[in-house]
PDB file of C-alpha atoms in Angstrom:
ATOM      1  CA  MET U  22     115.619  71.194 109.385  1.00  0.00           C
ATOM      2  CA  GLN U  23     112.796  71.700 111.129  1.00  0.00           C
ATOM      3  CA  ILE U  24     109.691  72.963 109.750  1.00  0.00           C
ATOM      4  CA  THR U  25     107.110  75.813 111.608  1.00  0.00           C
ATOM      5  CA  GLN U  26     103.759  74.605 110.638  1.00  0.00           C
ATOM      6  CA  TYR U  27     101.655  78.141 110.162  1.00  0.00           C
ATOM      7  CA  THR U  28      98.120  77.268 112.257  1.00  0.00           C
ATOM      8  CA  GLU U  29      95.287  78.668 112.005  1.00  0.00           C
ATOM      9  CA  GLU U  30      95.466  80.411 114.809  1.00  0.00           C
ATOM     10  CA  GLN U  31      98.474  82.348 113.301  1.00  0.00           C
ATOM     11  CA  GLU U  32      96.800  83.170 110.568  1.00  0.00           C
ATOM     12  CA  GLN U  33      93.893  84.521 112.394  1.00  0.00           C
ATOM     13  CA  GLU U  34      96.452  86.585 114.480  1.00  0.00           C
ATOM     14  CA  ASP U  35      98.239  87.758 111.259  1.00  0.00           C
ATOM     15  CA  ILE U  36      95.167  88.956 109.675  1.00  0.00           C
ATOM     16  CA  GLN U  37      93.748  90.727 113.113  1.00  0.00           C
ATOM     17  CA  GLU U  38      97.328  92.796 112.834  1.00  0.00           C
ATOM     18  CA  ALA U  39      96.879  93.766 109.577  1.00  0.00           C
ATOM     19  CA  GLU U  40      93.526  95.087 109.913  1.00  0.00           C
ATOM     20  CA  ILE U  41      94.653  97.135 112.536  1.00  0.00           C
ATOM     21  CA  ALA U  42      97.411  98.400 110.541  1.00  0.00           C
ATOM     22  CA  ALA U  43      95.111  99.602 107.661  1.00  0.00           C
ATOM     23  CA  ALA U  44      92.865 101.453 110.131  1.00  0.00           C
ATOM     24  CA  PRO U  45      91.651 104.691 109.604  1.00  0.00           C
ATOM     25  CA  PRO U  46      93.960 107.004 111.954  1.00  0.00           C
ATOM     26  CA  THR U  47      91.937 109.063 114.591  1.00  0.00           C
ATOM     27  CA  ASP U  48      95.199 110.668 116.470  1.00  0.00           C
ATOM     28  CA  LEU U  49      94.406 114.379 116.208  1.00  0.00           C
ATOM     29  CA  LYS U  50      97.821 115.207 115.711  1.00  0.00           C
ATOM     30  CA  LYS U  51      98.681 112.737 112.386  1.00  0.00           C
ATOM     31  CA  VAL U  52      95.610 113.765 110.691  1.00  0.00           C
ATOM     32  CA  LEU U  53      96.651 116.966 110.862  1.00  0.00           C
ATOM     33  CA  ASP U  54      99.957 116.794 109.684  1.00  0.00           C
ATOM     34  CA  GLU U  55      99.225 114.826 106.743  1.00  0.00           C
ATOM     35  CA  GLU U  56      95.717 116.635 105.381  1.00  0.00           C
ATOM     36  CA  ILE U  57      96.486 117.125 101.760  1.00  0.00           C
ATOM     37  CA  LYS U  58      97.536 121.460 100.765  1.00  0.00           C
ATOM     38  CA  GLU U  59      97.190 121.192  97.119  1.00  0.00           C
ATOM     39  CA  TRP U  60      95.486 119.485  94.297  1.00  0.00           C
ATOM     40  CA  HIS U  61      95.244 119.121  90.770  1.00  0.00           C
ATOM     41  CA  PHE U  62      92.323 118.834  88.191  1.00  0.00           C
ATOM     42  CA  HIS U  63      92.868 117.876  84.355  1.00  0.00           C
ATOM     43  CA  ILE U  64      90.354 118.592  82.052  1.00  0.00           C
ATOM     44  CA  TYR U  65      90.128 115.989  79.691  1.00  0.00           C
ATOM     45  CA  PHE U  66      89.375 116.538  75.888  1.00  0.00           C
ATOM     46  CA  HIS U  67      89.856 113.850  72.377  1.00  0.00           C
ATOM     47  CA  GLN U  68      92.750 116.270  70.738  1.00  0.00           C
ATOM     48  CA  ARG U  69      91.124 115.367  67.360  1.00  0.00           C
ATOM     49  CA  ASN U  70      87.704 116.261  68.690  1.00  0.00           C
ATOM     50  CA  LYS U  71      87.361 119.937  67.986  1.00  0.00           C
ATOM     51  CA  LYS U  72      84.057 120.288  69.563  1.00  0.00           C
ATOM     52  CA  GLU U  73      85.714 119.364  72.848  1.00  0.00           C
ATOM     53  CA  HIS U  74      88.744 120.686  72.302  1.00  0.00           C
ATOM     54  CA  GLU U  75      86.840 124.634  71.729  1.00  0.00           C
ATOM     55  CA  ALA U  76      84.674 123.359  75.351  1.00  0.00           C
ATOM     56  CA  ALA U  77      87.892 122.630  77.040  1.00  0.00           C
ATOM     57  CA  LEU U  78      89.524 125.878  76.384  1.00  0.00           C
ATOM     58  CA  ALA U  79      86.594 127.686  76.997  1.00  0.00           C
ATOM     59  CA  LEU U  80      86.160 125.962  80.263  1.00  0.00           C
ATOM     60  CA  ARG U  81      90.141 126.915  81.116  1.00  0.00           C
ATOM     61  CA  ASP U  82      88.871 130.906  80.001  1.00  0.00           C
ATOM     62  CA  ALA U  83      86.102 131.128  82.737  1.00  0.00           C
ATOM     63  CA  VAL U  84      88.729 129.523  85.503  1.00  0.00           C
ATOM     64  CA  LEU U  85      90.812 132.040  84.745  1.00  0.00           C
ATOM     65  CA  ARG U  86      88.233 135.256  84.769  1.00  0.00           C
ATOM     66  CA  LEU U  87      87.283 134.016  87.775  1.00  0.00           C
ATOM     67  CA  ARG U  88      90.508 133.744  89.811  1.00  0.00           C
ATOM     68  CA  ARG U  89      90.925 137.563  88.417  1.00  0.00           C
ATOM     69  CA  ASP U  90      87.425 138.690  89.722  1.00  0.00           C
ATOM     70  CA  GLY U  91      87.930 136.641  93.426  1.00  0.00           C
ATOM     71  CA  ALA U  92      85.341 133.456  92.995  1.00  0.00           C
ATOM     72  CA  PHE U  93      88.382 131.379  94.141  1.00  0.00           C
ATOM     73  CA  VAL U  94      92.069 130.466  93.931  1.00  0.00           C
ATOM     74  CA  ALA U  95      93.093 128.463  90.826  1.00  0.00           C
ATOM     75  CA  VAL U  96      96.319 128.204  88.223  1.00  0.00           C
ATOM     76  CA  PRO U  97      95.916 126.782  84.828  1.00  0.00           C
ATOM     77  CA  LEU U  98      99.481 125.847  83.784  1.00  0.00           C
ATOM     78  CA  TRP U  99     100.657 127.845  80.790  1.00  0.00           C
ATOM     79  CA  ARG U 100     100.409 124.723  78.446  1.00  0.00           C
ATOM     80  CA  VAL U 101      97.522 122.976  76.606  1.00  0.00           C
ATOM     81  CA  ASN U 102      98.719 119.423  75.749  1.00  0.00           C
ATOM     82  CA  VAL U 103      97.870 118.723  72.314  1.00  0.00           C
ATOM     83  CA  ASP U 104      98.453 115.323  72.763  1.00  0.00           C
ATOM     84  CA  PRO U 105      99.093 112.600  75.344  1.00  0.00           C
ATOM     85  CA  ILE U 106     101.581 113.268  77.571  1.00  0.00           C
ATOM     86  CA  GLY U 107     103.020 111.676  81.132  1.00  0.00           C
ATOM     87  CA  PRO U 108     100.122 109.427  82.472  1.00  0.00           C
ATOM     88  CA  HIS U 109      96.962 111.476  80.559  1.00  0.00           C
ATOM     89  CA  PRO U 110      95.545 109.695  77.591  1.00  0.00           C
ATOM     90  CA  ALA U 111      94.652 112.116  75.623  1.00  0.00           C
ATOM     91  CA  GLY U 112      94.537 116.485  75.646  1.00  0.00           C
ATOM     92  CA  SER U 113      94.920 117.663  78.620  1.00  0.00           C
ATOM     93  CA  TYR U 114      95.503 120.950  81.232  1.00  0.00           C
ATOM     94  CA  GLU U 115      96.301 121.165  84.540  1.00  0.00           C
ATOM     95  CA  ILE U 116      94.993 123.266  86.724  1.00  0.00           C
ATOM     96  CA  TRP U 117      96.651 123.764  90.488  1.00  0.00           C
ATOM     97  CA  CYS U 118      93.854 124.565  93.354  1.00  0.00           C
ATOM     98  CA  PRO U 119      95.238 124.465  97.160  1.00  0.00           C
ATOM     99  CA  SER U 120      92.900 123.601  99.780  1.00  0.00           C
ATOM    100  CA  GLU U 121      91.788 126.761 100.634  1.00  0.00           C
ATOM    101  CA  SER U 122      90.104 127.263  97.073  1.00  0.00           C
ATOM    102  CA  PHE U 123      89.243 123.515  96.571  1.00  0.00           C
ATOM    103  CA  ALA U 124      85.957 123.185  97.415  1.00  0.00           C
ATOM    104  CA  SER U 125      84.389 126.085  95.171  1.00  0.00           C
ATOM    105  CA  VAL U 126      86.550 124.908  92.290  1.00  0.00           C
ATOM    106  CA  PHE U 127      85.178 121.459  92.515  1.00  0.00           C
ATOM    107  CA  SER U 128      81.919 123.172  93.133  1.00  0.00           C
ATOM    108  CA  TYR U 129      82.476 124.877  89.808  1.00  0.00           C
ATOM    109  CA  LEU U 130      84.036 122.521  87.541  1.00  0.00           C
ATOM    110  CA  CYS U 131      81.461 120.233  88.582  1.00  0.00           C
ATOM    111  CA  MET U 132      78.215 122.528  87.748  1.00  0.00           C
ATOM    112  CA  HIS U 133      79.614 123.870  84.252  1.00  0.00           C
ATOM    113  CA  ARG U 134      82.081 120.893  82.628  1.00  0.00           C
ATOM    114  CA  GLY U 135      79.883 119.980  79.951  1.00  0.00           C
ATOM    115  CA  GLU U 136      80.423 116.609  78.752  1.00  0.00           C
ATOM    116  CA  LEU U 137      84.139 116.501  79.726  1.00  0.00           C
ATOM    117  CA  SER U 138      85.923 114.704  82.020  1.00  0.00           C
ATOM    118  CA  ILE U 139      88.114 115.429  84.871  1.00  0.00           C
ATOM    119  CA  LEU U 140      90.839 113.688  86.867  1.00  0.00           C
ATOM    120  CA  VAL U 141      91.307 115.057  90.553  1.00  0.00           C
ATOM    121  CA  HIS U 142      93.688 114.095  92.106  1.00  0.00           C
ATOM    122  CA  PRO U 143      96.318 114.921  95.812  1.00  0.00           C
ATOM    123  CA  LEU U 144      99.801 116.145  95.347  1.00  0.00           C
ATOM    124  CA  THR U 145     102.017 114.249  97.945  1.00  0.00           C
ATOM    125  CA  ARG U 146     105.065 112.522  98.250  1.00  0.00           C
ATOM    126  CA  GLU U 147     103.198 109.671  96.643  1.00  0.00           C
ATOM    127  CA  GLU U 148     102.731 110.587  93.286  1.00  0.00           C
ATOM    128  CA  ARG U 149     101.843 107.347  91.499  1.00  0.00           C
ATOM    129  CA  LYS U 150      99.723 107.013  94.353  1.00  0.00           C
ATOM    130  CA  ASP U 151      97.928 110.468  94.189  1.00  0.00           C
ATOM    131  CA  HIS U 152      97.263 109.378  90.425  1.00  0.00           C
ATOM    132  CA  ASP U 153      95.755 105.881  91.560  1.00  0.00           C
ATOM    133  CA  THR U 154      94.246 104.521  94.542  1.00  0.00           C
ATOM    134  CA  ARG U 155      93.881 108.548  95.779  1.00  0.00           C
ATOM    135  CA  LYS U 156      92.179 110.087  92.873  1.00  0.00           C
ATOM    136  CA  ALA U 157      88.652 110.957  91.708  1.00  0.00           C
ATOM    137  CA  TRP U 158      86.888 111.793  88.710  1.00  0.00           C
ATOM    138  CA  ILE U 159      84.120 114.248  87.451  1.00  0.00           C
ATOM    139  CA  GLY U 160      83.185 112.823  84.614  1.00  0.00           C
ATOM    140  CA  ALA U 161      83.977 109.751  82.801  1.00  0.00           C
ATOM    141  CA  SER U 162      87.008 107.893  83.798  1.00  0.00           C
ATOM    142  CA  TRP U 163      89.883 107.130  81.176  1.00  0.00           C
ATOM    143  CA  PRO U 164      92.783 104.936  81.893  1.00  0.00           C
ATOM    144  CA  LEU U 165      96.493 106.737  82.967  1.00  0.00           C
ATOM    145  CA  ASP U 166      99.999 105.101  82.174  1.00  0.00           C
ATOM    146  CA  LEU U 167     101.237 105.027  85.778  1.00  0.00           C
ATOM    147  CA  VAL U 168     104.521 103.772  85.159  1.00  0.00           C
ATOM    148  CA  THR U 169     105.601 106.997  83.991  1.00  0.00           C
ATOM    149  CA  LEU U 170     105.167 108.457  87.583  1.00  0.00           C
ATOM    150  CA  PRO U 171     107.533 108.149  90.339  1.00  0.00           C
ATOM    151  CA  VAL U 172     106.639 106.173  93.127  1.00  0.00           C
ATOM    152  CA  ARG U 173     108.354 108.622  96.057  1.00  0.00           C
ATOM    153  CA  SER U 174     109.784 111.967  95.751  1.00  0.00           C
ATOM    154  CA  SER U 175     111.626 113.786  98.110  1.00  0.00           C
ATOM    155  CA  GLU U 176     109.540 116.985  98.662  1.00  0.00           C
ATOM    156  CA  VAL U 177     105.981 117.907  97.903  1.00  0.00           C
ATOM    157  CA  PRO U 178     105.248 119.425  95.053  1.00  0.00           C
ATOM    158  CA  SER U 179     104.116 122.057  96.670  1.00  0.00           C
ATOM    159  CA  GLN U 180     103.501 124.911  93.755  1.00  0.00           C
ATOM    160  CA  TYR U 181     103.453 128.695  93.590  1.00  0.00           C
ATOM    161  CA  GLN U 182     105.032 129.354  97.045  1.00  0.00           C
ATOM    162  CA  SER U 183     104.630 133.331  96.395  1.00  0.00           C
ATOM    163  CA  LEU U 184     100.905 133.206  97.254  1.00  0.00           C
ATOM    164  CA  ARG U 185     101.147 131.913 100.292  1.00  0.00           C
ATOM    165  CA  LEU U 186      98.390 129.410 100.329  1.00  0.00           C
ATOM    166  CA  GLY U 187      98.480 125.210 100.495  1.00  0.00           C
ATOM    167  CA  TYR U 188     101.595 123.963 101.604  1.00  0.00           C
ATOM    168  CA  SER U 189     103.030 127.591 101.962  1.00  0.00           C
ATOM    169  CA  ALA U 190     100.618 128.740 104.000  1.00  0.00           C
ATOM    170  CA  PRO U 191     101.632 130.024 106.964  1.00  0.00           C
ATOM    171  CA  PRO U 192     101.082 126.789 109.698  1.00  0.00           C
ATOM    172  CA  ASP U 193      97.813 126.552 112.038  1.00  0.00           C
ATOM    173  CA  ARG U 194      99.357 126.926 115.387  1.00  0.00           C
ATOM    174  CA  ARG U 195      95.835 126.571 117.244  1.00  0.00           C
ATOM    175  CA  PRO U 196      96.995 124.259 120.360  1.00  0.00           C
ATOM    176  CA  LEU U 197      94.764 120.668 119.647  1.00  0.00           C
ATOM    177  CA  GLU U 198      93.046 121.215 122.688  1.00  0.00           C
ATOM    178  CA  SER U 199      91.157 123.898 120.981  1.00  0.00           C
ATOM    179  CA  ARG U 200      90.623 122.435 118.270  1.00  0.00           C
ATOM    180  CA  ARG U 201      89.533 119.289 120.240  1.00  0.00           C
ATOM    181  CA  ALA U 202      87.094 122.460 122.625  1.00  0.00           C
ATOM    182  CA  ALA U 203      85.895 122.856 119.089  1.00  0.00           C
ATOM    183  CA  GLY U 204      84.734 119.595 118.494  1.00  0.00           C
ATOM    184  CA  ARG U 205      82.707 119.293 121.802  1.00  0.00           C
ATOM    185  CA  LYS U 206      81.088 122.289 121.091  1.00  0.00           C
ATOM    186  CA  ILE U 207      79.769 120.853 117.527  1.00  0.00           C
ATOM    187  CA  GLU U 208      78.966 117.533 118.963  1.00  0.00           C
ATOM    188  CA  ALA U 209      77.074 119.064 122.167  1.00  0.00           C
ATOM    189  CA  ILE U 210      75.120 121.192 119.198  1.00  0.00           C
ATOM    190  CA  LEU U 211      74.401 117.743 117.231  1.00  0.00           C
ATOM    191  CA  ALA U 212      73.222 115.915 120.094  1.00  0.00           C
ATOM    192  CA  ARG U 213      70.097 117.675 119.153  1.00  0.00           C
ATOM    193  CA  GLU U 214      69.933 116.427 115.813  1.00  0.00           C
ATOM    194  CA  ASP U 215      68.333 113.162 115.471  1.00  0.00           C
ATOM    195  CA  GLU U 216      69.268 112.409 111.653  1.00  0.00           C
ATOM    196  CA  ALA U 217      73.007 113.289 113.349  1.00  0.00           C
ATOM    197  CA  ALA U 218      75.623 110.512 113.610  1.00  0.00           C
ATOM    198  CA  LYS U 219      76.786 110.666 117.548  1.00  0.00           C
ATOM    199  CA  ALA U 220      80.721 110.634 117.903  1.00  0.00           C
ATOM    200  CA  PRO U 221      81.629 107.200 119.396  1.00  0.00           C
ATOM    201  CA  ILE U 222      82.949 107.611 123.454  1.00  0.00           C
ATOM    202  CA  ASP U 223      86.114 106.297 123.556  1.00  0.00           C
ATOM    203  CA  ALA U 224      86.922 103.906 126.374  1.00  0.00           C
TER     204      ALA U 224
END
């Protein structure tokens, strides 16, 4: 049996190929196609802590009132979990948010969460990865039980389709060239800003 020796040169080539494969994409169409359109915020509270439970419910009611008054679109699930459920290790509830309102909802929860911790994660077909490497925390992090989550689903988990937001929104049919033209205008303006990094010039 012939044994093929794995040379240092081959090892370097493999490393370079892996680095290229892991490079962030810059193809405009690919980036637009994979854009995340819906998010979950999970508000956590120690389920035996009455003060935290009340604070979590007060925050939920505030979000509902602000949605009613037009501040943003955010949809708390009807259920409040008073015990661990799924990957969540404590009392919690879910707030769905489309990308159209993400900045407003994130801002509000950052400013008014008090001592509560909030898990933020995207909604894609890769639910386990969404709760693992793609998640973020507002406040202290909690350990999650990821084994309860599917690795990949056949469809994007779009919610509240009647709102016509997020993944259910009408597609943006602007040509790619119009986006590039808008980008060039931004670059021209920022060229006069000393503190702004300049976009690379492609060969």
